[in-house]
JSON list of C-alpha atoms in Angstrom, two decimals:
[
{"chain": "A", "resi": 830, "resn": "MET", "atom": "CA", "xyz": [-10.19, 1.65, 15.47]},
{"chain": "A", "resi": 831, "resn": "ASN", "atom": "CA", "xyz": [-9.39, 4.95, 17.05]},
{"chain": "A", "resi": 832, "resn": "ARG", "atom": "CA", "xyz": [-6.09, 5.64, 15.30]},
{"chain": "A", "resi": 833, "resn": "PHE", "atom": "CA", "xyz": [-4.73, 4.78, 11.89]},
{"chain": "A", "resi": 834, "resn": "GLU", "atom": "CA", "xyz": [-1.85, 3.02, 13.65]},
{"chain": "A", "resi": 835, "resn": "ASP", "atom": "CA", "xyz": [-4.38, 0.44, 14.87]},
{"chain": "A", "resi": 836, "resn": "SER", "atom": "CA", "xyz": [-5.19, -0.58, 11.30]},
{"chain": "A", "resi": 837, "resn": "ILE", "atom": "CA", "xyz": [-3.65, -3.88, 10.23]},
{"chain": "A", "resi": 838, "resn": "ALA", "atom": "CA", "xyz": [-3.61, -2.55, 6.66]},
{"chain": "A", "resi": 839, "resn": "TRP", "atom": "CA", "xyz": [-1.52, 0.46, 7.73]},
{"chain": "A", "resi": 840, "resn": "GLN", "atom": "CA", "xyz": [0.80, -1.71, 9.86]},
{"chain": "A", "resi": 841, "resn": "ARG", "atom": "CA", "xyz": [1.45, -4.11, 6.98]},
{"chain": "A", "resi": 842, "resn": "ALA", "atom": "CA", "xyz": [1.86, -1.20, 4.53]},
{"chain": "A", "resi": 843, "resn": "ARG", "atom": "CA", "xyz": [4.47, 0.24, 6.89]},
{"chain": "A", "resi": 844, "resn": "GLY", "atom": "CA", "xyz": [6.28, -3.10, 6.87]},
{"chain": "A", "resi": 845, "resn": "MET", "atom": "CA", "xyz": [6.13, -3.26, 3.09]},
{"chain": "A", "resi": 846, "resn": "ALA", "atom": "CA", "xyz": [7.57, 0.25, 2.79]},
{"chain": "A", "resi": 847, "resn": "ALA", "atom": "CA", "xyz": [10.43, -0.74, 5.11]},
{"chain": "A", "resi": 848, "resn": "GLU", "atom": "CA", "xyz": [11.10, -3.86, 3.01]},
{"chain": "A", "resi": 849, "resn": "ILE", "atom": "CA", "xyz": [11.14, -1.76, -0.17]},
{"chain": "A", "resi": 850, "resn": "TYR", "atom": "CA", "xyz": [13.63, 0.65, 1.40]},
{"chain": "A", "resi": 851, "resn": "ALA", "atom": "CA", "xyz": [15.79, -2.29, 2.51]},
{"chain": "A", "resi": 852, "resn": "VAL", "atom": "CA", "xyz": [16.06, -3.81, -0.97]},
{"chain": "A", "resi": 853, "resn": "THR", "atom": "CA", "xyz": [16.45, -0.49, -2.77]},
{"chain": "A", "resi": 854, "resn": "SER", "atom": "CA", "xyz": [19.29, 0.63, -0.49]},
{"chain": "A", "resi": 855, "resn": "LYS", "atom": "CA", "xyz": [21.61, -2.13, -1.72]},
{"chain": "A", "resi": 856, "resn": "PRO", "atom": "CA", "xyz": [23.48, -2.32, -5.01]},
{"chain": "A", "resi": 857, "resn": "PRO", "atom": "CA", "xyz": [22.69, -2.71, -7.81]},
{"chain": "A", "resi": 858, "resn": "PHE", "atom": "CA", "xyz": [19.21, -1.35, -7.02]},
{"chain": "A", "resi": 859, "resn": "SER", "atom": "CA", "xyz": [20.59, 1.61, -5.08]},
{"chain": "A", "resi": 860, "resn": "ARG", "atom": "CA", "xyz": [22.46, 2.85, -8.14]},
{"chain": "A", "resi": 861, "resn": "ASP", "atom": "CA", "xyz": [19.24, 3.17, -10.14]},
{"chain": "A", "resi": 862, "resn": "PHE", "atom": "CA", "xyz": [18.06, 6.36, -8.48]},
{"chain": "A", "resi": 863, "resn": "GLY", "atom": "CA", "xyz": [15.00, 6.74, -10.70]},
{"chain": "A", "resi": 864, "resn": "LEU", "atom": "CA", "xyz": [13.49, 3.31, -10.13]},
{"chain": "A", "resi": 865, "resn": "ALA", "atom": "CA", "xyz": [14.52, 3.16, -6.47]},
{"chain": "A", "resi": 866, "resn": "SER", "atom": "CA", "xyz": [12.96, 6.54, -5.77]},
{"chain": "A", "resi": 867, "resn": "GLN", "atom": "CA", "xyz": [9.79, 5.72, -7.68]},
{"chain": "A", "resi": 868, "resn": "ILE", "atom": "CA", "xyz": [9.12, 2.42, -5.91]},
{"chain": "A", "resi": 869, "resn": "GLN", "atom": "CA", "xyz": [9.97, 3.97, -2.52]},
{"chain": "A", "resi": 870, "resn": "ARG", "atom": "CA", "xyz": [7.54, 6.85, -3.08]},
{"chain": "A", "resi": 871, "resn": "ALA", "atom": "CA", "xyz": [4.78, 4.50, -4.23]},
{"chain": "A", "resi": 872, "resn": "ALA", "atom": "CA", "xyz": [5.23, 2.24, -1.19]},
{"chain": "A", "resi": 873, "resn": "VAL", "atom": "CA", "xyz": [5.20, 5.18, 1.23]},
{"chain": "A", "resi": 874, "resn": "SER", "atom": "CA", "xyz": [2.15, 6.58, -0.55]},
{"chain": "A", "resi": 875, "resn": "VAL", "atom": "CA", "xyz": [0.12, 3.54, 0.50]},
{"chain": "A", "resi": 876, "resn": "MET", "atom": "CA", "xyz": [0.67, 4.00, 4.22]},
{"chain": "A", "resi": 877, "resn": "ALA", "atom": "CA", "xyz": [0.32, 7.77, 3.90]},
{"chain": "A", "resi": 878, "resn": "ASN", "atom": "CA", "xyz": [-3.02, 7.50, 2.09]},
{"chain": "A", "resi": 879, "resn": "ILE", "atom": "CA", "xyz": [-4.38, 5.08, 4.68]},
{"chain": "A", "resi": 880, "resn": "ALA", "atom": "CA", "xyz": [-3.35, 7.48, 7.44]},
{"chain": "A", "resi": 881, "resn": "GLU", "atom": "CA", "xyz": [-4.64, 10.59, 5.69]},
{"chain": "A", "resi": 882, "resn": "GLY", "atom": "CA", "xyz": [-7.93, 8.96, 4.77]},
{"chain": "A", "resi": 883, "resn": "PHE", "atom": "CA", "xyz": [-8.48, 7.68, 8.27]},
{"chain": "A", "resi": 884, "resn": "ASP", "atom": "CA", "xyz": [-7.97, 11.10, 9.79]},
{"chain": "A", "resi": 885, "resn": "LEU", "atom": "CA", "xyz": [-10.36, 12.82, 7.37]},
{"chain": "A", "resi": 886, "resn": "TYR", "atom": "CA", "xyz": [-13.29, 11.41, 9.37]},
{"chain": "A", "resi": 887, "resn": "ALA", "atom": "CA", "xyz": [-15.45, 11.27, 6.24]},
{"chain": "A", "resi": 888, "resn": "ASP", "atom": "CA", "xyz": [-16.16, 7.90, 4.66]},
{"chain": "A", "resi": 889, "resn": "ASN", "atom": "CA", "xyz": [-16.28, 9.28, 1.11]},
{"chain": "A", "resi": 890, "resn": "GLN", "atom": "CA", "xyz": [-12.83, 10.79, 1.47]},
{"chain": "A", "resi": 891, "resn": "PHE", "atom": "CA", "xyz": [-11.48, 7.72, 3.28]},
{"chain": "A", "resi": 892, "resn": "HIS", "atom": "CA", "xyz": [-12.80, 5.50, 0.48]},
{"chain": "A", "resi": 893, "resn": "HIS", "atom": "CA", "xyz": [-11.10, 7.73, -2.10]},
{"chain": "A", "resi": 894, "resn": "ALA", "atom": "CA", "xyz": [-7.80, 7.66, -0.18]},
{"chain": "A", "resi": 895, "resn": "LEU", "atom": "CA", "xyz": [-7.97, 3.85, 0.00]},
{"chain": "A", "resi": 896, "resn": "THR", "atom": "CA", "xyz": [-8.60, 3.70, -3.75]},
{"chain": "A", "resi": 897, "resn": "ILE", "atom": "CA", "xyz": [-5.42, 5.73, -4.29]},
{"chain": "A", "resi": 898, "resn": "ALA", "atom": "CA", "xyz": [-3.53, 3.49, -1.83]},
{"chain": "A", "resi": 899, "resn": "LYS", "atom": "CA", "xyz": [-4.65, 0.39, -3.75]},
{"chain": "A", "resi": 900, "resn": "ALA", "atom": "CA", "xyz": [-3.53, 1.94, -7.04]},
{"chain": "A", "resi": 901, "resn": "SER", "atom": "CA", "xyz": [-0.14, 2.79, -5.51]},
{"chain": "A", "resi": 902, "resn": "TYR", "atom": "CA", "xyz": [0.33, -0.87, -4.64]},
{"chain": "A", "resi": 903, "resn": "ALA", "atom": "CA", "xyz": [-0.33, -1.79, -8.26]},
{"chain": "A", "resi": 904, "resn": "GLU", "atom": "CA", "xyz": [2.45, 0.64, -9.11]},
{"chain": "A", "resi": 905, "resn": "VAL", "atom": "CA", "xyz": [4.76, -0.99, -6.54]},
{"chain": "A", "resi": 906, "resn": "ARG", "atom": "CA", "xyz": [3.98, -4.43, -7.93]},
{"chain": "A", "resi": 907, "resn": "SER", "atom": "CA", "xyz": [4.67, -3.26, -11.49]},
{"chain": "A", "resi": 908, "resn": "HIS", "atom": "CA", "xyz": [8.03, -1.82, -10.41]},
{"chain": "A", "resi": 909, "resn": "LEU", "atom": "CA", "xyz": [8.89, -5.09, -8.67]},
{"chain": "A", "resi": 910, "resn": "TYR", "atom": "CA", "xyz": [8.51, -6.92, -11.99]},
{"chain": "A", "resi": 911, "resn": "ILE", "atom": "CA", "xyz": [10.95, -4.66, -13.82]},
{"chain": "A", "resi": 912, "resn": "ALA", "atom": "CA", "xyz": [13.38, -4.77, -10.87]},
{"chain": "A", "resi": 913, "resn": "HIS", "atom": "CA", "xyz": [13.31, -8.57, -11.09]},
{"chain": "A", "resi": 914, "resn": "ASP", "atom": "CA", "xyz": [13.55, -8.59, -14.89]},
{"chain": "A", "resi": 915, "resn": "ILE", "atom": "CA", "xyz": [16.71, -6.49, -14.90]},
{"chain": "A", "resi": 916, "resn": "GLY", "atom": "CA", "xyz": [18.36, -8.40, -12.05]},
{"chain": "A", "resi": 917, "resn": "TYR", "atom": "CA", "xyz": [17.93, -6.06, -9.09]},
{"chain": "A", "resi": 918, "resn": "LEU", "atom": "CA", "xyz": [15.90, -8.69, -7.23]},
{"chain": "A", "resi": 919, "resn": "ASP", "atom": "CA", "xyz": [16.58, -12.40, -7.16]},
{"chain": "A", "resi": 920, "resn": "GLN", "atom": "CA", "xyz": [13.67, -14.84, -7.41]},
{"chain": "A", "resi": 921, "resn": "VAL", "atom": "CA", "xyz": [13.34, -15.30, -3.64]},
{"chain": "A", "resi": 922, "resn": "GLN", "atom": "CA", "xyz": [13.27, -11.55, -2.94]},
{"chain": "A", "resi": 923, "resn": "PHE", "atom": "CA", "xyz": [10.84, -11.00, -5.78]},
{"chain": "A", "resi": 924, "resn": "ASN", "atom": "CA", "xyz": [8.47, -13.74, -4.60]},
{"chain": "A", "resi": 925, "resn": "GLN", "atom": "CA", "xyz": [8.52, -12.48, -1.01]},
{"chain": "A", "resi": 926, "resn": "LEU", "atom": "CA", "xyz": [7.82, -8.89, -2.01]},
{"chain": "A", "resi": 927, "resn": "ILE", "atom": "CA", "xyz": [5.07, -9.86, -4.45]},
{"chain": "A", "resi": 928, "resn": "GLU", "atom": "CA", "xyz": [3.39, -12.01, -1.78]},
{"chain": "A", "resi": 929, "resn": "LEU", "atom": "CA", "xyz": [3.62, -9.16, 0.74]},
{"chain": "A", "resi": 930, "resn": "ASN", "atom": "CA", "xyz": [2.28, -6.72, -1.85]},
{"chain": "A", "resi": 931, "resn": "ILE", "atom": "CA", "xyz": [-0.70, -8.98, -2.58]},
{"chain": "A", "resi": 932, "resn": "GLU", "atom": "CA", "xyz": [-1.38, -9.43, 1.14]},
{"chain": "A", "resi": 933, "resn": "VAL", "atom": "CA", "xyz": [-1.41, -5.70, 1.78]},
{"chain": "A", "resi": 934, "resn": "THR", "atom": "CA", "xyz": [-3.49, -5.05, -1.33]},
{"chain": "A", "resi": 935, "resn": "ARG", "atom": "CA", "xyz": [-6.09, -7.50, 0.02]},
{"chain": "A", "resi": 936, "resn": "LEU", "atom": "CA", "xyz": [-6.07, -5.75, 3.41]},
{"chain": "A", "resi": 937, "resn": "VAL", "atom": "CA", "xyz": [-6.52, -2.34, 1.78]},
{"chain": "A", "resi": 938, "resn": "SER", "atom": "CA", "xyz": [-9.30, -3.75, -0.41]},
{"chain": "A", "resi": 939, "resn": "ALA", "atom": "CA", "xyz": [-11.06, -5.23, 2.62]},
{"chain": "A", "resi": 940, "resn": "LEU", "atom": "CA", "xyz": [-10.80, -1.95, 4.49]},
{"chain": "A", "resi": 941, "resn": "ARG", "atom": "CA", "xyz": [-12.10, -0.12, 1.41]},
{"chain": "A", "resi": 942, "resn": "SER", "atom": "CA", "xyz": [-15.05, -2.52, 1.19]},
{"chain": "A", "resi": 943, "resn": "SER", "atom": "CA", "xyz": [-15.82, -1.98, 4.86]},
{"chain": "A", "resi": 944, "resn": "VAL", "atom": "CA", "xyz": [-15.80, 1.79, 4.40]},
{"chain": "A", "resi": 945, "resn": "ASP", "atom": "CA", "xyz": [-17.99, 1.41, 1.32]},
{"chain": "A", "resi": 946, "resn": "ARG", "atom": "CA", "xyz": [-20.55, -0.63, 3.29]},
{"chain": "A", "resi": 947, "resn": "ARG", "atom": "CA", "xyz": [-20.59, 2.07, 5.96]},
{"chain": "A", "resi": 948, "resn": "ARG", "atom": "CA", "xyz": [-21.12, 4.73, 3.29]},
{"chain": "A", "resi": 949, "resn": "ARG", "atom": "CA", "xyz": [-24.05, 2.83, 1.79]},
{"chain": "A", "resi": 950, "resn": "GLU", "atom": "CA", "xyz": [-25.63, 2.19, 5.20]},
{"chain": "A", "resi": 951, "resn": "GLU", "atom": "CA", "xyz": [-25.32, 5.86, 6.10]},
{"chain": "A", "resi": 952, "resn": "LYS", "atom": "CA", "xyz": [-26.88, 6.86, 2.80]},
{"chain": "A", "resi": 953, "resn": "ARG", "atom": "CA", "xyz": [-29.86, 4.54, 3.43]},
{"chain": "A", "resi": 954, "resn": "ARG", "atom": "CA", "xyz": [-30.42, 6.10, 6.85]},
{"chain": "A", "resi": 955, "resn": "GLN", "atom": "CA", "xyz": [-30.63, 9.59, 5.41]}
]
């Protein structure tokens, strides 16, 4: 990959952020400014951390950024549960968003593992 935009993890994170904005822009979710803002910021944080980490050109920093991205997706998933519990998301919406969240989390984890392997290989060469 030459650009973060080439990363499947970033592309899917972008899609997830757009989905989060779509569901949080409609009532009743849109009226809960605190929860809507929090889940939006967490979702955007994932794609931002992938992008920032990629452009740091240092595997240690990229690995750290991916760790933060993965944690932000745990935050998104947690917020999805409360949004479902209080009726902001119906079962179909909830299931779709949880499945998408898990998919992107796996992609971020795979990318993180790849960067970690590169870090270890580089360390052995030194």
